PDB file of C-alpha atoms and ligand atoms in Angstrom:
ATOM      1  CA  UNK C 181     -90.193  33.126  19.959  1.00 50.00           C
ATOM      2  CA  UNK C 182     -86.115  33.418  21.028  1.00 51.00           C
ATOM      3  CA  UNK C 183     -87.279  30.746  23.188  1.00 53.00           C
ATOM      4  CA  UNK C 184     -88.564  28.633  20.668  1.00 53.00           C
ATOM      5  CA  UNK C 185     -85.998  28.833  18.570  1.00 53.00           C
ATOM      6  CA  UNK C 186     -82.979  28.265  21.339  1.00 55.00           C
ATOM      7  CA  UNK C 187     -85.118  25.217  22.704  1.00 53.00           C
ATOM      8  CA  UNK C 188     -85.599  23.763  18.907  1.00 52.00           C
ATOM      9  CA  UNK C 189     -81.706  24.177  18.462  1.00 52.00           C
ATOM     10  CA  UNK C 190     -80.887  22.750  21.676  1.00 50.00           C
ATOM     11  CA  UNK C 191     -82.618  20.007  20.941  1.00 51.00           C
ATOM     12  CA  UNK C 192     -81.263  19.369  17.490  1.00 48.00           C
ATOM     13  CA  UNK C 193     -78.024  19.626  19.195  1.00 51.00           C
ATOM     14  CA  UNK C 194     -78.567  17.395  21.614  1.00 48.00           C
ATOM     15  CA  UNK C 195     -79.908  15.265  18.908  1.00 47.00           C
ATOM     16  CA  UNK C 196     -77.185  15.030  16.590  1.00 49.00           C
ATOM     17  CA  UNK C 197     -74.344  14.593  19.223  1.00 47.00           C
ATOM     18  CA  UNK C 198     -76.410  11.849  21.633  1.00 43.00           C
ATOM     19  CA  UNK C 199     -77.070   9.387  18.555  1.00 48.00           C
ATOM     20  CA  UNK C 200     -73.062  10.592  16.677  1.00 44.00           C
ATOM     21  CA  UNK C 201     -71.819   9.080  20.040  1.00 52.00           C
ATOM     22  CA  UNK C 202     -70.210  12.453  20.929  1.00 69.00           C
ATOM     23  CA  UNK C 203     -68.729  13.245  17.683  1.00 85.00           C
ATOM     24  CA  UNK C 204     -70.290  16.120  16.072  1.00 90.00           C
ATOM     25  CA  UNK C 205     -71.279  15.120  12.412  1.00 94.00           C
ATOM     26  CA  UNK C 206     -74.133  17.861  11.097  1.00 95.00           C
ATOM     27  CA  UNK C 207     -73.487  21.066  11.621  1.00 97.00           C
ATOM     28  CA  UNK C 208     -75.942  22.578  14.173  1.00 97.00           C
ATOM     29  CA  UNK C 209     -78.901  24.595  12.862  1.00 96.00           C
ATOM     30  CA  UNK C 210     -77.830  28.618  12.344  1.00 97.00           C
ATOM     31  CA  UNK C 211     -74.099  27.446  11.447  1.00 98.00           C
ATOM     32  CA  UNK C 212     -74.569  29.570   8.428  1.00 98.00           C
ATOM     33  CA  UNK C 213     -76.901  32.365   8.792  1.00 98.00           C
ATOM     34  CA  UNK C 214     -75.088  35.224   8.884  1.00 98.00           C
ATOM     35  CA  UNK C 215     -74.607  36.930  12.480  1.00 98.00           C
ATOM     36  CA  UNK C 216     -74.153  40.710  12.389  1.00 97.00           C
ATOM     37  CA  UNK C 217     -73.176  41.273  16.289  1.00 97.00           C
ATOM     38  CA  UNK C 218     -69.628  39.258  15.398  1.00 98.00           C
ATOM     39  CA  UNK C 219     -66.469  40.221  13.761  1.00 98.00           C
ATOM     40  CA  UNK C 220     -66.200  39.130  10.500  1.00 98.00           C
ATOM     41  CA  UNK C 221     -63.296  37.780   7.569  1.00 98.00           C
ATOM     42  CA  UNK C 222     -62.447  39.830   4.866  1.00 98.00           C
ATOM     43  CA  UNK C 223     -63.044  38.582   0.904  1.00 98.00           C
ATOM     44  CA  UNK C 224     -61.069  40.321  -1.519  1.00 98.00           C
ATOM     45  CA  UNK C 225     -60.433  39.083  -5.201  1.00 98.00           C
ATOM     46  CA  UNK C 226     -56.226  38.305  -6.221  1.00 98.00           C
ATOM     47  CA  UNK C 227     -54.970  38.240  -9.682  1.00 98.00           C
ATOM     48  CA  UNK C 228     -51.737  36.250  -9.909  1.00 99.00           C
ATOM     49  CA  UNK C 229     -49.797  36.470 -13.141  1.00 98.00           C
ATOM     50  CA  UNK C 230     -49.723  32.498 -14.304  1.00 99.00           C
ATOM     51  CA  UNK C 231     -46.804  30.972 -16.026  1.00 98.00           C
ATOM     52  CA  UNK C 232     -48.509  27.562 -16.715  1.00 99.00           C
ATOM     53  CA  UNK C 233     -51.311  29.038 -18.716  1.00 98.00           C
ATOM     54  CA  UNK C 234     -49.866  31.986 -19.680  1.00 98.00           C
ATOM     55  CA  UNK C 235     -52.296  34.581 -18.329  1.00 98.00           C
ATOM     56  CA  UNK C 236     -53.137  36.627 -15.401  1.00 98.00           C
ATOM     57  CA  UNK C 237     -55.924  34.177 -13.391  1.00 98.00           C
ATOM     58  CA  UNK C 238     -58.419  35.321 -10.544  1.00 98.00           C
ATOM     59  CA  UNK C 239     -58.335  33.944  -7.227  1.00 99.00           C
ATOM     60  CA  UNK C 240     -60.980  34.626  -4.098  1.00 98.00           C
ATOM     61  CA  UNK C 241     -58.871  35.297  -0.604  1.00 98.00           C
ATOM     62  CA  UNK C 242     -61.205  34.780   2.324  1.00 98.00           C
ATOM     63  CA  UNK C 243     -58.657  35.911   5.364  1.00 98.00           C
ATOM     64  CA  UNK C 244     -60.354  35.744   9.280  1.00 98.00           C
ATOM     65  CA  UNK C 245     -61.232  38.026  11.690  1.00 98.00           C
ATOM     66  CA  UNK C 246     -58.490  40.158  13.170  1.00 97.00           C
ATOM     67  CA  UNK C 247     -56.350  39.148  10.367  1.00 98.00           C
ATOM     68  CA  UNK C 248     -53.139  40.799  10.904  1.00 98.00           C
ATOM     69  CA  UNK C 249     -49.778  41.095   8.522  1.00 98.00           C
ATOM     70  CA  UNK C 250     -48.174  41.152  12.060  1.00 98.00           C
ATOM     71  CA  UNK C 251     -49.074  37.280  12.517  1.00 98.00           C
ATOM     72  CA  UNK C 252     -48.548  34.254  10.112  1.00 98.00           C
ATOM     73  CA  UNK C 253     -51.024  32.303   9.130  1.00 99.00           C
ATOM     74  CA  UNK C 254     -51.253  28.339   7.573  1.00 99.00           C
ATOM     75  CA  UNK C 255     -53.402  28.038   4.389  1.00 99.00           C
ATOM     76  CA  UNK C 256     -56.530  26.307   2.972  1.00 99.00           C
ATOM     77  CA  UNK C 257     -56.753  25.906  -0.345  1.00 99.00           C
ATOM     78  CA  UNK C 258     -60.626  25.045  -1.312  1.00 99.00           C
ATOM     79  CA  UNK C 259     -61.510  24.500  -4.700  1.00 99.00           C
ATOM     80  CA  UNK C 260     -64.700  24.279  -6.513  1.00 98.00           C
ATOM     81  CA  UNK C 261     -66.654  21.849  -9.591  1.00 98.00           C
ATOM     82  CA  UNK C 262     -67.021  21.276 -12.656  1.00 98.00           C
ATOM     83  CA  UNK C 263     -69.931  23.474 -13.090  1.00 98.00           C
ATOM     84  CA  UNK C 264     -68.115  26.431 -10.874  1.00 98.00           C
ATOM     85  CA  UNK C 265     -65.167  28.927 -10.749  1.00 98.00           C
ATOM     86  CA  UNK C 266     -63.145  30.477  -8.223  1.00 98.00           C
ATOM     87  CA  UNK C 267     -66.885  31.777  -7.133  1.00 98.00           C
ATOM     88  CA  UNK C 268     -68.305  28.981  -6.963  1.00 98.00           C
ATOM     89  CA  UNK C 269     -67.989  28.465  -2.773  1.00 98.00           C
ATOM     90  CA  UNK C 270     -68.748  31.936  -1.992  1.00 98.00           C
ATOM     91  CA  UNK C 271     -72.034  31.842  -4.205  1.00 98.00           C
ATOM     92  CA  UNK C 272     -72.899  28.433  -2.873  1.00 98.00           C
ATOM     93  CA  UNK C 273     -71.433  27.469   0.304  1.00 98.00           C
ATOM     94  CA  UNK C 274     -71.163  30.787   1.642  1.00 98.00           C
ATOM     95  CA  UNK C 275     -68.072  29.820   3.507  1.00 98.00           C
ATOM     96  CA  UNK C 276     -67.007  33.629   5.149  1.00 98.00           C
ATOM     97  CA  UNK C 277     -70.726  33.065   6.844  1.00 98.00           C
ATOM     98  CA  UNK C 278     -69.421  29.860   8.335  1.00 98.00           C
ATOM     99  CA  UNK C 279     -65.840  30.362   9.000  1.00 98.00           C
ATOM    100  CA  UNK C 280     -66.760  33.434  10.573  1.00 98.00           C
ATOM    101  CA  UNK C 281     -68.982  31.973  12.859  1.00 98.00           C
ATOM    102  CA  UNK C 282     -66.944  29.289  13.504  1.00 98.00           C
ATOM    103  CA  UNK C 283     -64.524  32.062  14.555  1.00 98.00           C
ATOM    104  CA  UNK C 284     -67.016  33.387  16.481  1.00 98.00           C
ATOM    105  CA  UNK C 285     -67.655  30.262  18.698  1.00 98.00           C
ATOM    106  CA  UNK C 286     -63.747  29.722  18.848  1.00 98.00           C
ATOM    107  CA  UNK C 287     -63.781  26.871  16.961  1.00 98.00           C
ATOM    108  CA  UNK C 288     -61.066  27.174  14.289  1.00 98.00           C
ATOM    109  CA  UNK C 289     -57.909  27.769  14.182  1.00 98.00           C
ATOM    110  CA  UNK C 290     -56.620  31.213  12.109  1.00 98.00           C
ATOM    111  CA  UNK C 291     -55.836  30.568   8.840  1.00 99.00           C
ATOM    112  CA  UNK C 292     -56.195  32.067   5.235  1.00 99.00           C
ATOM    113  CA  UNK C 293     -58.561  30.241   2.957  1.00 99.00           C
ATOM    114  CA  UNK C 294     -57.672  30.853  -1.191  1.00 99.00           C
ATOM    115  CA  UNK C 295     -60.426  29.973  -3.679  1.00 99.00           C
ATOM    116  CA  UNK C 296     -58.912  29.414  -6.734  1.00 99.00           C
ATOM    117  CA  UNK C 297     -60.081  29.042 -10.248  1.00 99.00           C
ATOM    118  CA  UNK C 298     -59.323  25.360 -10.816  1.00 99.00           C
ATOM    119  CA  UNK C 299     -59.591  24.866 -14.257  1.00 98.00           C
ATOM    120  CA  UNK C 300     -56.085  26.187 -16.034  1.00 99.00           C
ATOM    121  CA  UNK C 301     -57.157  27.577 -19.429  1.00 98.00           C
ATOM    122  CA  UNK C 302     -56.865  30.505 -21.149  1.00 98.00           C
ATOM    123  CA  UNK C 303     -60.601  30.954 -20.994  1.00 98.00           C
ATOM    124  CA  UNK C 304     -61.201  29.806 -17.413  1.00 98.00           C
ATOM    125  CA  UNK C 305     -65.181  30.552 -17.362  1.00 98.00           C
ATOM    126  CA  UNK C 306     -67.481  27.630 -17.040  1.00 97.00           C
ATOM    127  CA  UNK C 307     -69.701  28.199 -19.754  1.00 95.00           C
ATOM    128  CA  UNK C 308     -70.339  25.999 -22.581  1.00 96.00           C
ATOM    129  CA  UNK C 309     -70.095  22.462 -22.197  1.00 98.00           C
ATOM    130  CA  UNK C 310     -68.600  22.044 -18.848  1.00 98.00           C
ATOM    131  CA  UNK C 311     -67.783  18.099 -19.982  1.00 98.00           C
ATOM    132  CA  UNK C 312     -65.875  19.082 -23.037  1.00 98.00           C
ATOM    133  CA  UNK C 313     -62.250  17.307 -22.754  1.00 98.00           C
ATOM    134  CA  UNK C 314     -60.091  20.509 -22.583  1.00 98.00           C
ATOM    135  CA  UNK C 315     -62.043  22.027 -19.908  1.00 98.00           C
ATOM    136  CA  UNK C 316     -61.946  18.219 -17.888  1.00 98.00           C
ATOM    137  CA  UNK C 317     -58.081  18.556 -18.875  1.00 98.00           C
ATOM    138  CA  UNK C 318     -57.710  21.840 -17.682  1.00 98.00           C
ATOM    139  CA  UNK C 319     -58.463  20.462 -14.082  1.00 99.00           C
ATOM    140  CA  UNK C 320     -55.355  17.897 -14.224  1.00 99.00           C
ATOM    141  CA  UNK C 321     -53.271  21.177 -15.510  1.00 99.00           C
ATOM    142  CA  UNK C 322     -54.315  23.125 -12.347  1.00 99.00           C
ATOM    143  CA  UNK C 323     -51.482  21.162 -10.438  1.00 99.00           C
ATOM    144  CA  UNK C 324     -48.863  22.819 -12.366  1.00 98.00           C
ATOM    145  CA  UNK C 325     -50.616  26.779 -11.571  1.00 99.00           C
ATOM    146  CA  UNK C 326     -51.168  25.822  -7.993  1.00 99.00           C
ATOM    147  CA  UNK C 327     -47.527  24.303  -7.491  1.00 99.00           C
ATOM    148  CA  UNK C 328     -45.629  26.912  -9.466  1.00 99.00           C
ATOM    149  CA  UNK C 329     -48.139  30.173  -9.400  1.00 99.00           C
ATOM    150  CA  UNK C 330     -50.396  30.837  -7.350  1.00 99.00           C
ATOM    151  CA  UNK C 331     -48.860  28.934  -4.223  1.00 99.00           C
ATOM    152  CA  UNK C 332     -45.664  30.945  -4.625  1.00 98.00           C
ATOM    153  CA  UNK C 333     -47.839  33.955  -4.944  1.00 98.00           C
ATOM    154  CA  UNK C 334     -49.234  34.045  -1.747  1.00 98.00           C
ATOM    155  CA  UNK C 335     -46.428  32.986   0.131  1.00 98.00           C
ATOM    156  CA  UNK C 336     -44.599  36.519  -1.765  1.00 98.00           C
ATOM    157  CA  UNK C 337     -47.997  38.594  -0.923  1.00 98.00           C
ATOM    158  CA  UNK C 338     -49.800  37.352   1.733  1.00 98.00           C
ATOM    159  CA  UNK C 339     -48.101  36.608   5.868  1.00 98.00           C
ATOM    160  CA  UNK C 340     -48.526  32.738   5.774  1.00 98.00           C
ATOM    161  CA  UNK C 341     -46.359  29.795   7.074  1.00 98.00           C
ATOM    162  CA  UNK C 342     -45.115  27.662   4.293  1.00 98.00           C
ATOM    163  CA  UNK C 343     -43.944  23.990   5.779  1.00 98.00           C
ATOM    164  CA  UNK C 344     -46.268  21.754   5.176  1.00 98.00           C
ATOM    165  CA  UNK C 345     -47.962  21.411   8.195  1.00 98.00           C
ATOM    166  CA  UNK C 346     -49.420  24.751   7.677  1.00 99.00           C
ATOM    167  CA  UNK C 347     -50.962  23.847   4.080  1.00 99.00           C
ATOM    168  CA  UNK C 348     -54.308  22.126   3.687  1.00 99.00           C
ATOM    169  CA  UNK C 349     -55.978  21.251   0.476  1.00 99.00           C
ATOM    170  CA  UNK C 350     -59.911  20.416   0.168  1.00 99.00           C
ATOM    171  CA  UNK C 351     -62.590  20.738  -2.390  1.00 99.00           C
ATOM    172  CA  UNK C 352     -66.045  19.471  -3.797  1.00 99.00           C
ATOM    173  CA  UNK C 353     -66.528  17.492  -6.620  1.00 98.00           C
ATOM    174  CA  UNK C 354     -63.958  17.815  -9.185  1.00 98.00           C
ATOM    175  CA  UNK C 355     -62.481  19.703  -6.662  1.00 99.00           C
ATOM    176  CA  UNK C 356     -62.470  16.830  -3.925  1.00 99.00           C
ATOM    177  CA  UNK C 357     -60.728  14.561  -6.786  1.00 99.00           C
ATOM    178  CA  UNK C 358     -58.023  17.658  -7.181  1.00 99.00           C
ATOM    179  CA  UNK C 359     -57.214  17.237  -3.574  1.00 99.00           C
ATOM    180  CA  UNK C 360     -56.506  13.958  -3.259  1.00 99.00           C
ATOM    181  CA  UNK C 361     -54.863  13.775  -6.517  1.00 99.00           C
ATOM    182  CA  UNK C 362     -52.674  17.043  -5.780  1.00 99.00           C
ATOM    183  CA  UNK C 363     -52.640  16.766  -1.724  1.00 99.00           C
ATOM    184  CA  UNK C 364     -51.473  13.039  -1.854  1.00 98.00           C
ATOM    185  CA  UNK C 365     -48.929  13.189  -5.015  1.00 98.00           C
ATOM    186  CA  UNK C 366     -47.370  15.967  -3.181  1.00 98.00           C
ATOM    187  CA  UNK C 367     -47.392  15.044   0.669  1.00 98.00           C
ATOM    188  CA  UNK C 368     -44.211  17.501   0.668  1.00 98.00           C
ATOM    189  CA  UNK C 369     -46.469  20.504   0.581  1.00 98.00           C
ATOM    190  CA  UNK C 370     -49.807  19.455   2.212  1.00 98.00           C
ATOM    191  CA  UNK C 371     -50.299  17.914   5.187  1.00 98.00           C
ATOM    192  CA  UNK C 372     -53.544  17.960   5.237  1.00 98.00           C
ATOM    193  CA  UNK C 373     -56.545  16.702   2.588  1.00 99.00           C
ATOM    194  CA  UNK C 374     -60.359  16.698   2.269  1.00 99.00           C
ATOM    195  CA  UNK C 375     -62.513  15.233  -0.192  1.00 99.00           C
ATOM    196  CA  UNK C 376     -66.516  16.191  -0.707  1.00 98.00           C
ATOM    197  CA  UNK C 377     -68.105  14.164  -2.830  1.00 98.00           C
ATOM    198  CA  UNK C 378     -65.061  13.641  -5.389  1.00 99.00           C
ATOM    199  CA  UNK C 379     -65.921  13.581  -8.564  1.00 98.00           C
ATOM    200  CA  UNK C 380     -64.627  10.850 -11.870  1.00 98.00           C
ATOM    201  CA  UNK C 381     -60.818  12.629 -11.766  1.00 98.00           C
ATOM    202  CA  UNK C 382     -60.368  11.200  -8.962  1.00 99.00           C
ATOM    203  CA  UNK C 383     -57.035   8.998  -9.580  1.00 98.00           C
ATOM    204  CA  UNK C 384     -56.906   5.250  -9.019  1.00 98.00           C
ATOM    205  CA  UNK C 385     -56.412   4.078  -5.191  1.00 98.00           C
ATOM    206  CA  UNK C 386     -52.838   3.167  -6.071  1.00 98.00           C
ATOM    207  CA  UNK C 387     -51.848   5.650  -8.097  1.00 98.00           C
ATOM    208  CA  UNK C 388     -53.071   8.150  -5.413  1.00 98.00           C
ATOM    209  CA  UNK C 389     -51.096   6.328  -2.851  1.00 98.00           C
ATOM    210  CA  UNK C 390     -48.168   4.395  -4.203  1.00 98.00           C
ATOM    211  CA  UNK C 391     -46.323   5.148  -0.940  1.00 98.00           C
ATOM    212  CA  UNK C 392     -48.622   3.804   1.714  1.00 98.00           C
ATOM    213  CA  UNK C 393     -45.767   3.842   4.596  1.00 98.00           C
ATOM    214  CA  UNK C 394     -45.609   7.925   3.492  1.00 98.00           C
ATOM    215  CA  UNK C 395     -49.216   8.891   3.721  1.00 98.00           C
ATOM    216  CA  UNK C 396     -49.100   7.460   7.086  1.00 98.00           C
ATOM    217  CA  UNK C 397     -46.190   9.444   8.175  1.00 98.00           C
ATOM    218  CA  UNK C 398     -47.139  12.527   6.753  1.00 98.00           C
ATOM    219  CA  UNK C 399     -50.574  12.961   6.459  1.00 98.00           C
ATOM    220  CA  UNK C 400     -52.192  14.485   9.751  1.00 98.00           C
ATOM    221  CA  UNK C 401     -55.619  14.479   8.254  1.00 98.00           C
ATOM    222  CA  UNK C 402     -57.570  13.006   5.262  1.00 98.00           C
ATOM    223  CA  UNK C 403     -60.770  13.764   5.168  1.00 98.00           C
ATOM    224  CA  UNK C 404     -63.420  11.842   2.377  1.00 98.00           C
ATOM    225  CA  UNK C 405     -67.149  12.702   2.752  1.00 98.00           C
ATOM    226  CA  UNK C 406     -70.195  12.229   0.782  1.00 98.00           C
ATOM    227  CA  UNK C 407     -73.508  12.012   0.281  1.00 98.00           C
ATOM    228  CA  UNK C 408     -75.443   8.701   0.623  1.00 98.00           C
ATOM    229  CA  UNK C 409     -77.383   9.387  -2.801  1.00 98.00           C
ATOM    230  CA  UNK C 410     -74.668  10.649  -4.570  1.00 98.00           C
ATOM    231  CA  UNK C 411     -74.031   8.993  -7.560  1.00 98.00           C
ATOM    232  CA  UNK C 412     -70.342   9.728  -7.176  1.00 98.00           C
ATOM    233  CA  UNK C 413     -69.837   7.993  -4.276  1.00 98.00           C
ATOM    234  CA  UNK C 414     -68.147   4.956  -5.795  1.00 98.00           C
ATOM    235  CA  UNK C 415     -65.137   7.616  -6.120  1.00 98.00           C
ATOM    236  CA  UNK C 416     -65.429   8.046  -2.333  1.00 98.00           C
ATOM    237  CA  UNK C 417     -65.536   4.331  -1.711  1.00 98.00           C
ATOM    238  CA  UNK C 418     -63.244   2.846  -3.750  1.00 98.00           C
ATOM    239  CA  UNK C 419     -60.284   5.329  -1.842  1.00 98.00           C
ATOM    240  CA  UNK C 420     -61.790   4.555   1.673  1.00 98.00           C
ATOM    241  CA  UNK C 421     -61.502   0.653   0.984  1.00 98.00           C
ATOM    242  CA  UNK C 422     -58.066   1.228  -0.160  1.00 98.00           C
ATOM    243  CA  UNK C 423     -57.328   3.408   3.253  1.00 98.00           C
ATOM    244  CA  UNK C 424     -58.900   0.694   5.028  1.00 98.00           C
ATOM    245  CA  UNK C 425     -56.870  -2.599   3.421  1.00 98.00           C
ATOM    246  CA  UNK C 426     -53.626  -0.601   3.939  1.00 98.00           C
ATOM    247  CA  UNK C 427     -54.299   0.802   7.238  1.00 98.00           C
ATOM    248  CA  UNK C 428     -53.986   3.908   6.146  1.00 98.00           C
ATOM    249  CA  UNK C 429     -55.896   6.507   9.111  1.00 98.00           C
ATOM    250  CA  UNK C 430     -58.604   9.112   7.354  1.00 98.00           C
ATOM    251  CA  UNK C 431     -61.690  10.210   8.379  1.00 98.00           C
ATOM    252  CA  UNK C 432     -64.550   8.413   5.473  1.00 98.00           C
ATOM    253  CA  UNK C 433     -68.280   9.870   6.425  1.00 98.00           C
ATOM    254  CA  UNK C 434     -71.323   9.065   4.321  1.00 98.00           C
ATOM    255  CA  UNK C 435     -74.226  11.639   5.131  1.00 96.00           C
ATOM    256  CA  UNK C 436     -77.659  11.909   4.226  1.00 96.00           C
ATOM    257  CA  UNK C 437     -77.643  14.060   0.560  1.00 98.00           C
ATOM    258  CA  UNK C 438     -76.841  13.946  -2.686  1.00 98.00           C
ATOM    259  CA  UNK C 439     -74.206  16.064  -4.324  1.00 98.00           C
ATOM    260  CA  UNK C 440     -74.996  19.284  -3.465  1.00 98.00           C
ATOM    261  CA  UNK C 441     -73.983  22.366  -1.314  1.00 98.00           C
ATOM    262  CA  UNK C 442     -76.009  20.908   1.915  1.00 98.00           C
ATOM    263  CA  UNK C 443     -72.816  18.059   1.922  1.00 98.00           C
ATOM    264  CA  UNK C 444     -70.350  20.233   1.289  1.00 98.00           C
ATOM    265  CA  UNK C 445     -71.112  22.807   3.395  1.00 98.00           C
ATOM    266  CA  UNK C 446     -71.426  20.127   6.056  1.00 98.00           C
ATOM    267  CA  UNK C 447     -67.767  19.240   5.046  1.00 98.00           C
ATOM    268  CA  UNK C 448     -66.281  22.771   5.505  1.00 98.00           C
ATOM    269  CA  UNK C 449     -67.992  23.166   8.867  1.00 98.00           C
ATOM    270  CA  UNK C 450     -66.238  19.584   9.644  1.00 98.00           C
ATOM    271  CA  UNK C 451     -63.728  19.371   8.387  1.00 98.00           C
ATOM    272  CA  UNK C 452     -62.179  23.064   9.026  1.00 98.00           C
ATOM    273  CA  UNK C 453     -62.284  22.601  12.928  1.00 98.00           C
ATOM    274  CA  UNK C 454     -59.854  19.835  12.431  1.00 98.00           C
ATOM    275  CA  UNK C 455     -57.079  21.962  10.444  1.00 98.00           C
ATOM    276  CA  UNK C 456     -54.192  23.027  12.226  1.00 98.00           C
ATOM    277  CA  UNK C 457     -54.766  21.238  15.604  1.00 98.00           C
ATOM    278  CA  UNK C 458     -53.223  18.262  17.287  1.00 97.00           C
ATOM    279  CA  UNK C 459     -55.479  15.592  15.901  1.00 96.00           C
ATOM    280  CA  UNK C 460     -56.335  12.520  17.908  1.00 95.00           C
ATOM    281  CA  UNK C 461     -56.678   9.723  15.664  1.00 95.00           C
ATOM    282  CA  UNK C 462     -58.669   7.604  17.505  1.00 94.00           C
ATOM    283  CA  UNK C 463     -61.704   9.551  16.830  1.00 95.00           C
ATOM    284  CA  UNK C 464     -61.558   8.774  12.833  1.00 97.00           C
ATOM    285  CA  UNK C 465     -63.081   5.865  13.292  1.00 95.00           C
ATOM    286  CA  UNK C 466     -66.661   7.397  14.594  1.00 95.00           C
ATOM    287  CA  UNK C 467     -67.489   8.820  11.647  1.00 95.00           C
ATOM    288  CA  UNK C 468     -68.235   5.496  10.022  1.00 90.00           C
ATOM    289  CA  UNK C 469     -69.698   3.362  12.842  1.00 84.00           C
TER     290      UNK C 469
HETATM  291  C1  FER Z 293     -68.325  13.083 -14.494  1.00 91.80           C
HETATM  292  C2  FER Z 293     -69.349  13.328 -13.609  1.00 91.80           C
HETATM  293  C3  FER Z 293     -69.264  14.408 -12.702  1.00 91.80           C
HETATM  294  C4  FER Z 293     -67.197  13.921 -14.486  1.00 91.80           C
HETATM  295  C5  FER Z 293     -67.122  14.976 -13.594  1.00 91.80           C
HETATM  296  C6  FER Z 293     -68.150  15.220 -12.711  1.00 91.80           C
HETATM  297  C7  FER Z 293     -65.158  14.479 -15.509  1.00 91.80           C
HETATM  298  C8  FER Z 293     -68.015  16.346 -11.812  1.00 91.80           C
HETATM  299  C9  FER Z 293     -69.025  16.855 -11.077  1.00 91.80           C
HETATM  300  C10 FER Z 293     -68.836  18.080 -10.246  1.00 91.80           C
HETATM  301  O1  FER Z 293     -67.733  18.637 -10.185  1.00 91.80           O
HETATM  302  O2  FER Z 293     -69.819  18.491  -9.633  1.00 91.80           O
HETATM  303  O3  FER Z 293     -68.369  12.062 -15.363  1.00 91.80           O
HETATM  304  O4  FER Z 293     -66.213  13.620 -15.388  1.00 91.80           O
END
């Protein structure tokens, strides 16, 4: 049966990388099933005291294997949808099981991943009607907390590196439209942006990047992935044509899905391995041919 199993992965493996002319683009089959005989990240839930919404707010801190406050590590900042909360990846996506192997196979670089609550209300839960404009609003206000609270927080608690090389922002959904809102209006503090499926907030092409000659410079990796049956993916292509007319390098992949955890799961596994790394360019390009 081990047999069976190594030869069908092999094979999928060999699939996927033969016809993604070398690039890996799906992670292999097993990348997140949970493997007992290897060392494993740590979750534990933070509560930072918030001065933009006035409360104490919840945060999930994944940190990796042989985390020690003896190193420093850079930061990923992964936030969730509009249906979800700052438990949304670990109840979905599962990321520690994925990171952790990813670890595992030596993969990724060390680094602290903070899953935040990204909607900046009082009441931060997402019950009720998700849609209702206070709770879509409260999304847009999460700039503020994550610039002024909960950033700051973790640099005070936690042993991370704070230029802004060592500070990547990503998310799904209304999540993926927080990063590129948040991760290109400040290219001062993040280096480093992925989209998954990005939902309506999303801002306009040039509002996102008024400053094309400055997201060249700065950015060392913009990542925009999505589904080929989401309906969302107008948000997706809209930015990549942008990218494109201004020359602007990022990484644009459409894979098979809708929007769902399979994609974005796909897009931690991805786009993870990049972070922190000297990226070669040259390979963008791939992922759409
Ligand atoms: C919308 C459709 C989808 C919208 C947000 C979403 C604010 C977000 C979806 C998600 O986060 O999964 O019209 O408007």
């Amino acid at each position: 049966m081990k047999k069976l199993i190594s030869f069908f992965t092999g094979s999928v493996m060999f699939w996927t990388v033969t016809t993604a002319q070398n690039i890996l683009k799906q992670a292999p089959f097993g990348f997140d099933s949970l493997r007992t005989e290897i060392v494993h990240g740590k979750i534990d839930t933070i509560s930072y005291a918030s001065k933009t919404v006035g409360t104490n707010r919840r945060a999930i801190i994944y940190t990796p294997p042989g985390f020690s406050k003896k190193n420093k590590y850079p930061v990923l900042y992964l936030l969730h949808g509009i249906g979800g909360d700052e438990k949304e990846w670990l109840n979905g996506g599962k990321p520690q099981v994925i990171l952790d192997n990813l670890y595992a196979d030596k993969k990724i670089e060390p680094m602290i991943v903070v899953m935040p609550n990204g909607r900046a209300m009082k009441d931060d839960r997402a019950g009720g009607n998700i849609f209702d404009s206070a709770k879509v609003q409260a999304f847009t206000t999460f700039e503020k907390d994550l610039l002024n609270d909960l950033i700051p927080y973790i640099e005070k608690k936690y042993p991370v590196l704070t230029d802004r090389e060592s500070r990547a922002i990503a998310g799904l959904s209304m999540g993926g439209g927080q990063s590129f809102n948040f991760g290109l209006g400040n290219l001062d503090k993040f280096a480093w942006v992925g989209g998954f499926s990005s939902a309506p907030n999303t801002k306009t092409p040039d509002e996102l990047i008024p400053d094309p000659e400055a997201a060249k410079n700065k950015l060392k990796l913009l990542w925009i992935s999505c589904g080929d049956n989401d309906r969302l993916i107008t948000f997706s292509k809209r930015t990549h044509d942008y990218l494109v007319e201004k020359k602007i390098p990022h990484i644009y992949y459409i894979e098979p899905g809708g929007h769902d955890f399979k994609v974005w799961k796909n897009g931690l596994y991805m786009f993870s391995q990049f972070l922190f790394k000297t990226i070669d360019k040259s390979i963008f390009s791939k992922f759409n041919e």
